[in-house]
C-alpha positions as protocol buffer text, in pm:
chain_id: "A"
residue {
  index: 1
  type: UNK
  ca { x: -43 y: 10 z: 34 }
}
residue {
  index: 2
  type: UNK
  ca { x: 133 y: 279 z: -136 }
}
residue {
  index: 3
  type: UNK
  ca { x: 255 y: 609 z: 214 }
}
residue {
  index: 4
  type: UNK
  ca { x: 53 y: 864 z: 171 }
}
residue {
  index: 5
  type: UNK
  ca { x: 194 y: 1217 z: 229 }
}
residue {
  index: 6
  type: UNK
  ca { x: -2 y: 1361 z: 474 }
}
residue {
  index: 7
  type: UNK
  ca { x: 98 y: 997 z: 624 }
}
residue {
  index: 8
  type: UNK
  ca { x: 440 y: 1118 z: 534 }
}
residue {
  index: 9
  type: UNK
  ca { x: 376 y: 1470 z: 722 }
}
residue {
  index: 10
  type: UNK
  ca { x: 268 y: 1252 z: 1065 }
}
residue {
  index: 11
  type: UNK
  ca { x: 590 y: 1084 z: 1124 }
}
residue {
  index: 12
  type: UNK
  ca { x: 814 y: 1353 z: 990 }
}
residue {
  index: 13
  type: UNK
  ca { x: 614 y: 1550 z: 1291 }
}
residue {
  index: 14
  type: UNK
  ca { x: 625 y: 1210 z: 1529 }
}
residue {
  index: 15
  type: UNK
  ca { x: 1013 y: 1214 z: 1444 }
}
residue {
  index: 16
  type: UNK
  ca { x: 1071 y: 1548 z: 1491 }
}
residue {
  index: 17
  type: UNK
  ca { x: 968 y: 1532 z: 1848 }
}
residue {
  index: 18
  type: UNK
  ca { x: 1077 y: 1240 z: 1947 }
}
residue {
  index: 19
  type: UNK
  ca { x: 1425 y: 1470 z: 1847 }
}
residue {
  index: 20
  type: UNK
  ca { x: 1292 y: 1740 z: 2059 }
}
residue {
  index: 21
  type: UNK
  ca { x: 1180 y: 1535 z: 2383 }
}
residue {
  index: 22
  type: UNK
  ca { x: 1553 y: 1345 z: 2373 }
}
residue {
  index: 23
  type: UNK
  ca { x: 1783 y: 1697 z: 2297 }
}
residue {
  index: 24
  type: UNK
  ca { x: 1572 y: 1745 z: 2648 }
}
residue {
  index: 25
  type: UNK
  ca { x: 1589 y: 1532 z: 2823 }
}
residue {
  index: 26
  type: UNK
  ca { x: 1968 y: 1487 z: 2766 }
}
residue {
  index: 27
  type: UNK
  ca { x: 2011 y: 1916 z: 2889 }
}
residue {
  index: 28
  type: UNK
  ca { x: 1831 y: 1833 z: 3190 }
}
residue {
  index: 29
  type: UNK
  ca { x: 2046 y: 1524 z: 3262 }
}
residue {
  index: 30
  type: UNK
  ca { x: 2295 y: 1776 z: 3241 }
}
residue {
  index: 31
  type: UNK
  ca { x: 2159 y: 2121 z: 3364 }
}
residue {
  index: 32
  type: UNK
  ca { x: 2120 y: 1915 z: 3707 }
}
residue {
  index: 33
  type: UNK
  ca { x: 2419 y: 1747 z: 3733 }
}
residue {
  index: 34
  type: UNK
  ca { x: 2580 y: 2163 z: 3807 }
}
residue {
  index: 35
  type: UNK
  ca { x: 2546 y: 2259 z: 4149 }
}
residue {
  index: 36
  type: UNK
  ca { x: 2502 y: 2685 z: 4063 }
}
residue {
  index: 37
  type: UNK
  ca { x: 2157 y: 2551 z: 3882 }
}
residue {
  index: 38
  type: UNK
  ca { x: 2010 y: 2391 z: 4142 }
}
residue {
  index: 39
  type: UNK
  ca { x: 2040 y: 2640 z: 4326 }
}
residue {
  index: 40
  type: UNK
  ca { x: 1965 y: 2819 z: 4107 }
}
residue {
  index: 41
  type: UNK
  ca { x: 1658 y: 2687 z: 4053 }
}
residue {
  index: 42
  type: UNK
  ca { x: 1510 y: 2633 z: 4443 }
}
residue {
  index: 43
  type: UNK
  ca { x: 1591 y: 3054 z: 4507 }
}
residue {
  index: 44
  type: UNK
  ca { x: 1306 y: 3074 z: 4207 }
}
residue {
  index: 45
  type: UNK
  ca { x: 1091 y: 2793 z: 4298 }
}
residue {
  index: 46
  type: UNK
  ca { x: 1104 y: 3022 z: 4641 }
}
residue {
  index: 47
  type: UNK
  ca { x: 1072 y: 3325 z: 4481 }
}
residue {
  index: 48
  type: UNK
  ca { x: 737 y: 3175 z: 4279 }
}
residue {
  index: 49
  type: UNK
  ca { x: 602 y: 3079 z: 4578 }
}
residue {
  index: 50
  type: UNK
  ca { x: 578 y: 3444 z: 4716 }
}
residue {
  index: 51
  type: UNK
  ca { x: 509 y: 3575 z: 4385 }
}
residue {
  index: 52
  type: UNK
  ca { x: 201 y: 3351 z: 4362 }
}
residue {
  index: 53
  type: UNK
  ca { x: 149 y: 3375 z: 4764 }
}
residue {
  index: 54
  type: UNK
  ca { x: 57 y: 3806 z: 4630 }
}
residue {
  index: 55
  type: UNK
  ca { x: -284 y: 3627 z: 4568 }
}
residue {
  index: 56
  type: UNK
  ca { x: -390 y: 3456 z: 4875 }
}
residue {
  index: 57
  type: UNK
  ca { x: -632 y: 3602 z: 5063 }
}
residue {
  index: 58
  type: UNK
  ca { x: -464 y: 3465 z: 5422 }
}
residue {
  index: 59
  type: UNK
  ca { x: -87 y: 3622 z: 5292 }
}
residue {
  index: 60
  type: UNK
  ca { x: -295 y: 4009 z: 5214 }
}
residue {
  index: 61
  type: UNK
  ca { x: -494 y: 4084 z: 5477 }
}
residue {
  index: 62
  type: UNK
  ca { x: -742 y: 4358 z: 5401 }
}
residue {
  index: 63
  type: UNK
  ca { x: -655 y: 4511 z: 5675 }
}
residue {
  index: 64
  type: UNK
  ca { x: -302 y: 4597 z: 5539 }
}
residue {
  index: 65
  type: UNK
  ca { x: -304 y: 4542 z: 5181 }
}
residue {
  index: 66
  type: UNK
  ca { x: 17 y: 4661 z: 5066 }
}
residue {
  index: 67
  type: UNK
  ca { x: -84 y: 4945 z: 4908 }
}
residue {
  index: 68
  type: UNK
  ca { x: -449 y: 5077 z: 5010 }
}
residue {
  index: 69
  type: UNK
  ca { x: -543 y: 4932 z: 5342 }
}
residue {
  index: 70
  type: UNK
  ca { x: -331 y: 5052 z: 5684 }
}
residue {
  index: 71
  type: UNK
  ca { x: -379 y: 4866 z: 5982 }
}
residue {
  index: 72
  type: UNK
  ca { x: -649 y: 5054 z: 6265 }
}
residue {
  index: 73
  type: UNK
  ca { x: -384 y: 5005 z: 6510 }
}
residue {
  index: 74
  type: UNK
  ca { x: -97 y: 5081 z: 6380 }
}
residue {
  index: 75
  type: UNK
  ca { x: 38 y: 5411 z: 6238 }
}
residue {
  index: 76
  type: UNK
  ca { x: 422 y: 5383 z: 6228 }
}
residue {
  index: 77
  type: UNK
  ca { x: 691 y: 5233 z: 6210 }
}
residue {
  index: 78
  type: UNK
  ca { x: 718 y: 4866 z: 6394 }
}
residue {
  index: 79
  type: UNK
  ca { x: 904 y: 4558 z: 6468 }
}
residue {
  index: 80
  type: UNK
  ca { x: 848 y: 4289 z: 6347 }
}
residue {
  index: 81
  type: UNK
  ca { x: 527 y: 4092 z: 6579 }
}
residue {
  index: 82
  type: UNK
  ca { x: 324 y: 3741 z: 6551 }
}
residue {
  index: 83
  type: UNK
  ca { x: 82 y: 3990 z: 6349 }
}
residue {
  index: 84
  type: UNK
  ca { x: 363 y: 4187 z: 6108 }
}
residue {
  index: 85
  type: UNK
  ca { x: 606 y: 3908 z: 6087 }
}
residue {
  index: 86
  type: UNK
  ca { x: 778 y: 4168 z: 5843 }
}
residue {
  index: 87
  type: UNK
  ca { x: 662 y: 4447 z: 6022 }
}
residue {
  index: 88
  type: UNK
  ca { x: 527 y: 4812 z: 5888 }
}
residue {
  index: 89
  type: UNK
  ca { x: 566 y: 5032 z: 5671 }
}
residue {
  index: 90
  type: UNK
  ca { x: 602 y: 5440 z: 5802 }
}
residue {
  index: 91
  type: UNK
  ca { x: 179 y: 5467 z: 5790 }
}
residue {
  index: 92
  type: UNK
  ca { x: 80 y: 5111 z: 5906 }
}
residue {
  index: 93
  type: UNK
  ca { x: 191 y: 4928 z: 5596 }
}
residue {
  index: 94
  type: UNK
  ca { x: 266 y: 4471 z: 5630 }
}
residue {
  index: 95
  type: UNK
  ca { x: 560 y: 4424 z: 5583 }
}
residue {
  index: 96
  type: UNK
  ca { x: 524 y: 4114 z: 5423 }
}
residue {
  index: 97
  type: UNK
  ca { x: 280 y: 4094 z: 5198 }
}
residue {
  index: 98
  type: UNK
  ca { x: 437 y: 4437 z: 5094 }
}
residue {
  index: 99
  type: UNK
  ca { x: 719 y: 4219 z: 4967 }
}
residue {
  index: 100
  type: UNK
  ca { x: 534 y: 3917 z: 4923 }
}
residue {
  index: 101
  type: UNK
  ca { x: 305 y: 4206 z: 4585 }
}
residue {
  index: 102
  type: UNK
  ca { x: 691 y: 4288 z: 4509 }
}
residue {
  index: 103
  type: UNK
  ca { x: 810 y: 3968 z: 4363 }
}
residue {
  index: 104
  type: UNK
  ca { x: 507 y: 3904 z: 4125 }
}
residue {
  index: 105
  type: UNK
  ca { x: 602 y: 4324 z: 3957 }
}
residue {
  index: 106
  type: UNK
  ca { x: 916 y: 4153 z: 4002 }
}
residue {
  index: 107
  type: UNK
  ca { x: 863 y: 3854 z: 3735 }
}
residue {
  index: 108
  type: UNK
  ca { x: 615 y: 4058 z: 3568 }
}
residue {
  index: 109
  type: UNK
  ca { x: 879 y: 4275 z: 3480 }
}
residue {
  index: 110
  type: UNK
  ca { x: 1164 y: 4058 z: 3406 }
}
residue {
  index: 111
  type: UNK
  ca { x: 929 y: 3765 z: 3200 }
}
residue {
  index: 112
  type: UNK
  ca { x: 779 y: 4005 z: 3047 }
}
residue {
  index: 113
  type: UNK
  ca { x: 1047 y: 4275 z: 2953 }
}
residue {
  index: 114
  type: UNK
  ca { x: 1327 y: 4025 z: 2896 }
}
residue {
  index: 115
  type: UNK
  ca { x: 1074 y: 3758 z: 2646 }
}
residue {
  index: 116
  type: UNK
  ca { x: 957 y: 4108 z: 2481 }
}
residue {
  index: 117
  type: UNK
  ca { x: 1341 y: 4206 z: 2369 }
}
residue {
  index: 118
  type: UNK
  ca { x: 1389 y: 3795 z: 2298 }
}
residue {
  index: 119
  type: UNK
  ca { x: 1173 y: 3797 z: 2046 }
}
residue {
  index: 120
  type: UNK
  ca { x: 1204 y: 4151 z: 1906 }
}
residue {
  index: 121
  type: UNK
  ca { x: 1659 y: 4017 z: 1884 }
}
residue {
  index: 122
  type: UNK
  ca { x: 1594 y: 3696 z: 1756 }
}
residue {
  index: 123
  type: UNK
  ca { x: 1370 y: 3824 z: 1424 }
}
residue {
  index: 124
  type: UNK
  ca { x: 1522 y: 4066 z: 1310 }
}
residue {
  index: 125
  type: UNK
  ca { x: 1865 y: 3866 z: 1402 }
}
residue {
  index: 126
  type: UNK
  ca { x: 1824 y: 3607 z: 1182 }
}
residue {
  index: 127
  type: UNK
  ca { x: 1618 y: 3812 z: 862 }
}
residue {
  index: 128
  type: UNK
  ca { x: 1904 y: 4021 z: 926 }
}
residue {
  index: 129
  type: UNK
  ca { x: 2150 y: 3701 z: 926 }
}
residue {
  index: 130
  type: UNK
  ca { x: 1933 y: 3458 z: 534 }
}
residue {
  index: 131
  type: UNK
  ca { x: 1848 y: 3817 z: 376 }
}
residue {
  index: 132
  type: UNK
  ca { x: 2236 y: 3986 z: 384 }
}
residue {
  index: 133
  type: UNK
  ca { x: 2307 y: 4287 z: 234 }
}
residue {
  index: 134
  type: UNK
  ca { x: 2073 y: 4612 z: 224 }
}
residue {
  index: 135
  type: UNK
  ca { x: 1836 y: 4472 z: 511 }
}
residue {
  index: 136
  type: UNK
  ca { x: 2157 y: 4332 z: 680 }
}
residue {
  index: 137
  type: UNK
  ca { x: 2290 y: 4653 z: 742 }
}
residue {
  index: 138
  type: UNK
  ca { x: 2012 y: 4863 z: 751 }
}
residue {
  index: 139
  type: UNK
  ca { x: 1834 y: 4696 z: 1116 }
}
residue {
  index: 140
  type: UNK
  ca { x: 2210 y: 4562 z: 1228 }
}
residue {
  index: 141
  type: UNK
  ca { x: 2312 y: 4991 z: 1183 }
}
residue {
  index: 142
  type: UNK
  ca { x: 1968 y: 5039 z: 1393 }
}
residue {
  index: 143
  type: UNK
  ca { x: 2066 y: 4869 z: 1647 }
}
residue {
  index: 144
  type: UNK
  ca { x: 2372 y: 5010 z: 1691 }
}
residue {
  index: 145
  type: UNK
  ca { x: 2267 y: 5347 z: 1690 }
}
residue {
  index: 146
  type: UNK
  ca { x: 2035 y: 5126 z: 2026 }
}
residue {
  index: 147
  type: UNK
  ca { x: 2265 y: 4962 z: 2119 }
}
residue {
  index: 148
  type: UNK
  ca { x: 2520 y: 5271 z: 2206 }
}
residue {
  index: 149
  type: UNK
  ca { x: 2202 y: 5432 z: 2440 }
}
residue {
  index: 150
  type: UNK
  ca { x: 2295 y: 5408 z: 2807 }
}
residue {
  index: 151
  type: UNK
  ca { x: 1878 y: 5277 z: 2889 }
}
residue {
  index: 152
  type: UNK
  ca { x: 1885 y: 5406 z: 3232 }
}
residue {
  index: 153
  type: UNK
  ca { x: 2023 y: 5714 z: 3179 }
}
residue {
  index: 154
  type: UNK
  ca { x: 1769 y: 5710 z: 2885 }
}
residue {
  index: 155
  type: UNK
  ca { x: 1469 y: 5629 z: 3077 }
}
residue {
  index: 156
  type: UNK
  ca { x: 1551 y: 5880 z: 3341 }
}
residue {
  index: 157
  type: UNK
  ca { x: 1481 y: 6087 z: 3085 }
}
residue {
  index: 158
  type: UNK
  ca { x: 1223 y: 6012 z: 2898 }
}
residue {
  index: 159
  type: UNK
  ca { x: 1056 y: 6021 z: 3298 }
}
residue {
  index: 160
  type: UNK
  ca { x: 1197 y: 6377 z: 3348 }
}
residue {
  index: 161
  type: UNK
  ca { x: 1028 y: 6439 z: 3158 }
}
residue {
  index: 162
  type: UNK
  ca { x: 746 y: 6233 z: 3155 }
}
residue {
  index: 163
  type: UNK
  ca { x: 679 y: 6228 z: 3467 }
}
residue {
  index: 164
  type: UNK
  ca { x: 607 y: 5864 z: 3670 }
}
residue {
  index: 165
  type: UNK
  ca { x: 635 y: 5564 z: 3405 }
}
residue {
  index: 166
  type: UNK
  ca { x: 294 y: 5286 z: 3458 }
}
residue {
  index: 167
  type: UNK
  ca { x: 546 y: 4959 z: 3495 }
}
residue {
  index: 168
  type: UNK
  ca { x: 414 y: 4865 z: 3190 }
}
residue {
  index: 169
  type: UNK
  ca { x: 533 y: 5151 z: 2987 }
}
residue {
  index: 170
  type: UNK
  ca { x: 878 y: 5080 z: 3172 }
}
residue {
  index: 171
  type: UNK
  ca { x: 853 y: 4746 z: 3087 }
}
residue {
  index: 172
  type: UNK
  ca { x: 782 y: 4825 z: 2686 }
}
residue {
  index: 173
  type: UNK
  ca { x: 1103 y: 5071 z: 2712 }
}
residue {
  index: 174
  type: UNK
  ca { x: 1301 y: 4761 z: 2877 }
}
residue {
  index: 175
  type: UNK
  ca { x: 1243 y: 4589 z: 2565 }
}
residue {
  index: 176
  type: UNK
  ca { x: 1325 y: 4815 z: 2329 }
}
residue {
  index: 177
  type: UNK
  ca { x: 1660 y: 4937 z: 2474 }
}
residue {
  index: 178
  type: UNK
  ca { x: 1737 y: 4601 z: 2540 }
}
residue {
  index: 179
  type: UNK
  ca { x: 1671 y: 4344 z: 2202 }
}
residue {
  index: 180
  type: UNK
  ca { x: 2033 y: 4463 z: 1993 }
}
residue {
  index: 181
  type: UNK
  ca { x: 2273 y: 4222 z: 2190 }
}
residue {
  index: 182
  type: UNK
  ca { x: 2041 y: 3995 z: 2151 }
}
residue {
  index: 183
  type: UNK
  ca { x: 1981 y: 4060 z: 1756 }
}
residue {
  index: 184
  type: UNK
  ca { x: 2399 y: 4026 z: 1732 }
}
residue {
  index: 185
  type: UNK
  ca { x: 2421 y: 3712 z: 1871 }
}
residue {
  index: 186
  type: UNK
  ca { x: 2137 y: 3551 z: 1611 }
}
residue {
  index: 187
  type: UNK
  ca { x: 2234 y: 3704 z: 1387 }
}
residue {
  index: 188
  type: UNK
  ca { x: 2591 y: 3539 z: 1344 }
}
residue {
  index: 189
  type: UNK
  ca { x: 2425 y: 3188 z: 1466 }
}
residue {
  index: 190
  type: UNK
  ca { x: 2246 y: 3202 z: 1135 }
}
residue {
  index: 191
  type: UNK
  ca { x: 2471 y: 3282 z: 860 }
}
residue {
  index: 192
  type: UNK
  ca { x: 2644 y: 2971 z: 1036 }
}
residue {
  index: 193
  type: UNK
  ca { x: 2322 y: 2791 z: 976 }
}
residue {
  index: 194
  type: UNK
  ca { x: 2215 y: 2915 z: 594 }
}
residue {
  index: 195
  type: UNK
  ca { x: 2467 y: 2715 z: 526 }
}
residue {
  index: 196
  type: UNK
  ca { x: 2491 y: 2388 z: 656 }
}
residue {
  index: 197
  type: UNK
  ca { x: 2279 y: 2118 z: 394 }
}
residue {
  index: 198
  type: UNK
  ca { x: 1971 y: 2087 z: 492 }
}
residue {
  index: 199
  type: UNK
  ca { x: 1872 y: 2512 z: 445 }
}
residue {
  index: 200
  type: UNK
  ca { x: 2007 y: 2438 z: 154 }
}
residue {
  index: 201
  type: UNK
  ca { x: 1823 y: 2121 z: 157 }
}
residue {
  index: 202
  type: UNK
  ca { x: 1475 y: 2371 z: 153 }
}
residue {
  index: 203
  type: UNK
  ca { x: 1592 y: 2569 z: -77 }
}
residue {
  index: 204
  type: UNK
  ca { x: 1619 y: 2343 z: -341 }
}
residue {
  index: 205
  type: UNK
  ca { x: 1283 y: 2164 z: -258 }
}
residue {
  index: 206
  type: UNK
  ca { x: 1151 y: 2533 z: -239 }
}
residue {
  index: 207
  type: UNK
  ca { x: 1148 y: 2653 z: 25 }
}
residue {
  index: 208
  type: UNK
  ca { x: 1002 y: 3036 z: 97 }
}
residue {
  index: 209
  type: UNK
  ca { x: 1217 y: 3301 z: 324 }
}
residue {
  index: 210
  type: UNK
  ca { x: 1014 y: 3247 z: 544 }
}
residue {
  index: 211
  type: UNK
  ca { x: 959 y: 2871 z: 629 }
}
residue {
  index: 212
  type: UNK
  ca { x: 1356 y: 2877 z: 631 }
}
residue {
  index: 213
  type: UNK
  ca { x: 1337 y: 3119 z: 840 }
}
residue {
  index: 214
  type: UNK
  ca { x: 1010 y: 3008 z: 1064 }
}
residue {
  index: 215
  type: UNK
  ca { x: 1138 y: 2612 z: 1035 }
}
residue {
  index: 216
  type: UNK
  ca { x: 1422 y: 2576 z: 945 }
}
residue {
  index: 217
  type: UNK
  ca { x: 1667 y: 2801 z: 1155 }
}
residue {
  index: 218
  type: UNK
  ca { x: 1462 y: 2918 z: 1428 }
}
residue {
  index: 219
  type: UNK
  ca { x: 1412 y: 2621 z: 1668 }
}
residue {
  index: 220
  type: UNK
  ca { x: 1858 y: 2573 z: 1684 }
}
residue {
  index: 221
  type: UNK
  ca { x: 1861 y: 2965 z: 1744 }
}
residue {
  index: 222
  type: UNK
  ca { x: 1597 y: 2940 z: 1978 }
}
residue {
  index: 223
  type: UNK
  ca { x: 1832 y: 2744 z: 2352 }
}
residue {
  index: 224
  type: UNK
  ca { x: 2107 y: 3048 z: 2256 }
}
residue {
  index: 225
  type: UNK
  ca { x: 1776 y: 3310 z: 2287 }
}
residue {
  index: 226
  type: UNK
  ca { x: 1619 y: 3122 z: 2587 }
}
residue {
  index: 227
  type: UNK
  ca { x: 1991 y: 3141 z: 2776 }
}
residue {
  index: 228
  type: UNK
  ca { x: 1985 y: 3452 z: 2632 }
}
residue {
  index: 229
  type: UNK
  ca { x: 1682 y: 3522 z: 2897 }
}
residue {
  index: 230
  type: UNK
  ca { x: 1770 y: 3408 z: 3214 }
}
residue {
  index: 231
  type: UNK
  ca { x: 2030 y: 3733 z: 3137 }
}
residue {
  index: 232
  type: UNK
  ca { x: 1836 y: 4002 z: 3002 }
}
residue {
  index: 233
  type: UNK
  ca { x: 1582 y: 3949 z: 3325 }
}
residue {
  index: 234
  type: UNK
  ca { x: 1867 y: 4042 z: 3544 }
}
residue {
  index: 235
  type: UNK
  ca { x: 1886 y: 4302 z: 3396 }
}
residue {
  index: 236
  type: UNK
  ca { x: 1561 y: 4417 z: 3409 }
}
residue {
  index: 237
  type: UNK
  ca { x: 1523 y: 4357 z: 3699 }
}
residue {
  index: 238
  type: UNK
  ca { x: 1820 y: 4590 z: 3837 }
}
residue {
  index: 239
  type: UNK
  ca { x: 1615 y: 4842 z: 3645 }
}
residue {
  index: 240
  type: UNK
  ca { x: 1361 y: 4819 z: 3790 }
}
residue {
  index: 241
  type: UNK
  ca { x: 1415 y: 4898 z: 4130 }
}
residue {
  index: 242
  type: UNK
  ca { x: 1687 y: 5131 z: 4027 }
}
residue {
  index: 243
  type: UNK
  ca { x: 1410 y: 5342 z: 3902 }
}
residue {
  index: 244
  type: UNK
  ca { x: 1230 y: 5322 z: 4159 }
}
residue {
  index: 245
  type: UNK
  ca { x: 1450 y: 5383 z: 4371 }
}
residue {
  index: 246
  type: UNK
  ca { x: 1549 y: 5761 z: 4255 }
}
residue {
  index: 247
  type: UNK
  ca { x: 1154 y: 5851 z: 4214 }
}
residue {
  index: 248
  type: UNK
  ca { x: 1034 y: 5774 z: 3902 }
}
residue {
  index: 249
  type: UNK
  ca { x: 836 y: 5435 z: 3903 }
}
residue {
  index: 250
  type: UNK
  ca { x: 508 y: 5405 z: 3962 }
}
residue {
  index: 251
  type: UNK
  ca { x: 389 y: 5497 z: 4336 }
}
residue {
  index: 252
  type: UNK
  ca { x: 58 y: 5328 z: 4313 }
}
residue {
  index: 253
  type: UNK
  ca { x: 220 y: 4985 z: 4232 }
}
residue {
  index: 254
  type: UNK
  ca { x: 474 y: 4843 z: 4537 }
}
residue {
  index: 255
  type: UNK
  ca { x: 794 y: 4701 z: 4376 }
}
residue {
  index: 256
  type: UNK
  ca { x: 1119 y: 4589 z: 4564 }
}
residue {
  index: 257
  type: UNK
  ca { x: 1242 y: 4914 z: 4482 }
}
residue {
  index: 258
  type: UNK
  ca { x: 960 y: 5167 z: 4579 }
}
residue {
  index: 259
  type: UNK
  ca { x: 1011 y: 4997 z: 4923 }
}
residue {
  index: 260
  type: UNK
  ca { x: 1370 y: 5045 z: 4952 }
}
residue {
  index: 261
  type: UNK
  ca { x: 1228 y: 5403 z: 4802 }
}
residue {
  index: 262
  type: UNK
  ca { x: 1026 y: 5512 z: 5047 }
}
residue {
  index: 263
  type: UNK
  ca { x: 1259 y: 5350 z: 5288 }
}
residue {
  index: 264
  type: UNK
  ca { x: 1513 y: 5627 z: 5207 }
}
residue {
  index: 265
  type: UNK
  ca { x: 1190 y: 5878 z: 5186 }
}
residue {
  index: 266
  type: UNK
  ca { x: 1178 y: 5911 z: 5581 }
}
residue {
  index: 267
  type: UNK
  ca { x: 1491 y: 5823 z: 5718 }
}
residue {
  index: 268
  type: UNK
  ca { x: 1407 y: 5504 z: 5823 }
}
residue {
  index: 269
  type: UNK
  ca { x: 1662 y: 5414 z: 5632 }
}
residue {
  index: 270
  type: UNK
  ca { x: 1884 y: 5334 z: 5962 }
}
residue {
  index: 271
  type: UNK
  ca { x: 1627 y: 5354 z: 6143 }
}
residue {
  index: 272
  type: UNK
  ca { x: 1470 y: 5044 z: 6031 }
}
residue {
  index: 273
  type: UNK
  ca { x: 1714 y: 4747 z: 5945 }
}
residue {
  index: 274
  type: UNK
  ca { x: 1393 y: 4535 z: 5936 }
}
residue {
  index: 275
  type: UNK
  ca { x: 1205 y: 4728 z: 5714 }
}
residue {
  index: 276
  type: UNK
  ca { x: 1501 y: 4801 z: 5518 }
}
residue {
  index: 277
  type: UNK
  ca { x: 1682 y: 4450 z: 5464 }
}
residue {
  index: 278
  type: UNK
  ca { x: 1444 y: 4234 z: 5281 }
}
residue {
  index: 279
  type: UNK
  ca { x: 1413 y: 4396 z: 4988 }
}
residue {
  index: 280
  type: UNK
  ca { x: 1734 y: 4438 z: 4896 }
}
residue {
  index: 281
  type: UNK
  ca { x: 1828 y: 4059 z: 4995 }
}
residue {
  index: 282
  type: UNK
  ca { x: 1500 y: 4005 z: 4756 }
}
residue {
  index: 283
  type: UNK
  ca { x: 1663 y: 4177 z: 4532 }
}
residue {
  index: 284
  type: UNK
  ca { x: 1986 y: 4027 z: 4527 }
}
residue {
  index: 285
  type: UNK
  ca { x: 1884 y: 3698 z: 4553 }
}
residue {
  index: 286
  type: UNK
  ca { x: 1665 y: 3637 z: 4260 }
}
residue {
  index: 287
  type: UNK
  ca { x: 1877 y: 3826 z: 3962 }
}
residue {
  index: 288
  type: UNK
  ca { x: 2186 y: 3587 z: 4155 }
}
residue {
  index: 289
  type: UNK
  ca { x: 1908 y: 3306 z: 4072 }
}
residue {
  index: 290
  type: UNK
  ca { x: 1890 y: 3391 z: 3704 }
}
residue {
  index: 291
  type: UNK
  ca { x: 2219 y: 3496 z: 3707 }
}
residue {
  index: 292
  type: UNK
  ca { x: 2267 y: 3018 z: 3798 }
}
residue {
  index: 293
  type: UNK
  ca { x: 2036 y: 2988 z: 3601 }
}
residue {
  index: 294
  type: UNK
  ca { x: 2187 y: 3069 z: 3281 }
}
residue {
  index: 295
  type: UNK
  ca { x: 2527 y: 2992 z: 3379 }
}
residue {
  index: 296
  type: UNK
  ca { x: 2341 y: 2687 z: 3469 }
}
residue {
  index: 297
  type: UNK
  ca { x: 2248 y: 2652 z: 3078 }
}
residue {
  index: 298
  type: UNK
  ca { x: 2533 y: 2757 z: 2932 }
}
residue {
  index: 299
  type: UNK
  ca { x: 2693 y: 2490 z: 2994 }
}
residue {
  index: 300
  type: UNK
  ca { x: 2436 y: 2285 z: 2877 }
}
residue {
  index: 301
  type: UNK
  ca { x: 2412 y: 2505 z: 2522 }
}
residue {
  index: 302
  type: UNK
  ca { x: 2842 y: 2453 z: 2482 }
}
residue {
  index: 303
  type: UNK
  ca { x: 3018 y: 2071 z: 2569 }
}
residue {
  index: 304
  type: UNK
  ca { x: 3299 y: 2262 z: 2567 }
}
residue {
  index: 305
  type: UNK
  ca { x: 3293 y: 2391 z: 2874 }
}
residue {
  index: 306
  type: UNK
  ca { x: 3213 y: 2045 z: 3002 }
}
residue {
  index: 307
  type: UNK
  ca { x: 3493 y: 2033 z: 2856 }
}
residue {
  index: 308
  type: UNK
  ca { x: 3741 y: 2218 z: 3034 }
}
residue {
  index: 309
  type: UNK
  ca { x: 3546 y: 2084 z: 3338 }
}
residue {
  index: 310
  type: UNK
  ca { x: 3584 y: 1793 z: 3335 }
}
residue {
  index: 311
  type: UNK
  ca { x: 3928 y: 1825 z: 3251 }
}
residue {
  index: 312
  type: UNK
  ca { x: 3946 y: 2048 z: 3613 }
}
């Protein structure tokens, strides 16, 4: 009985899916051997639980909601107690509930801006690398112009001109200025991939440029893009925290940077360590955890690093 084209397509899909799962499994086996990677994942899981906890009513009590609610019994900063595990701020708002809400904001800002910059950078890099010529020149010159702009300074100038920025405006601005480096890396990878036999075979069969880029090249550059995404999350969280601390963040949104700004603005920097230390420690640990995960992923993607580690 002759094999139909539909059966061939399904067989090819099943084969590619099998190879993808095998690569995923082998990558996880390498990743879990990395101590830093395991520590990073545990820390990220803890922060994810904190972010999820910001939706649980018993942890975000209506009486002392991080922004709108104020404890009627307290109207000043107090230390940790059974009712307020990390104490309260200068108007009686619970610091622990603010910390949980700050974890959610950190993930929103970090992951959203990193995802946007990776999507834009990956598409630009693939198109520039595969098309070449004038298209490559125009896209890379545009990337160079954006790359030389200091992200934090430009956002500070925009905030000074237009006032305090909302969280989503900050996310968009961070993504806007963080894609060029990704585009350059993906472009160099695409230049190498487009000379591979499987791309030549696809071109000979009449596949369009769009199909070659997104069906054959993109799966091979995605792991590298995801690696860069972990580092982009770290920089985005730090930029948002710096903006909030300097007074350019959204005053209606509780973030760790905004908590530090409140500590400084109200003069409790040295008088209330229970208010100062938690957000600072959280910012340090979450950026460190994403960095450790990124380093472990780098080892998974680059066999040379595994060989160097084995030689040591």
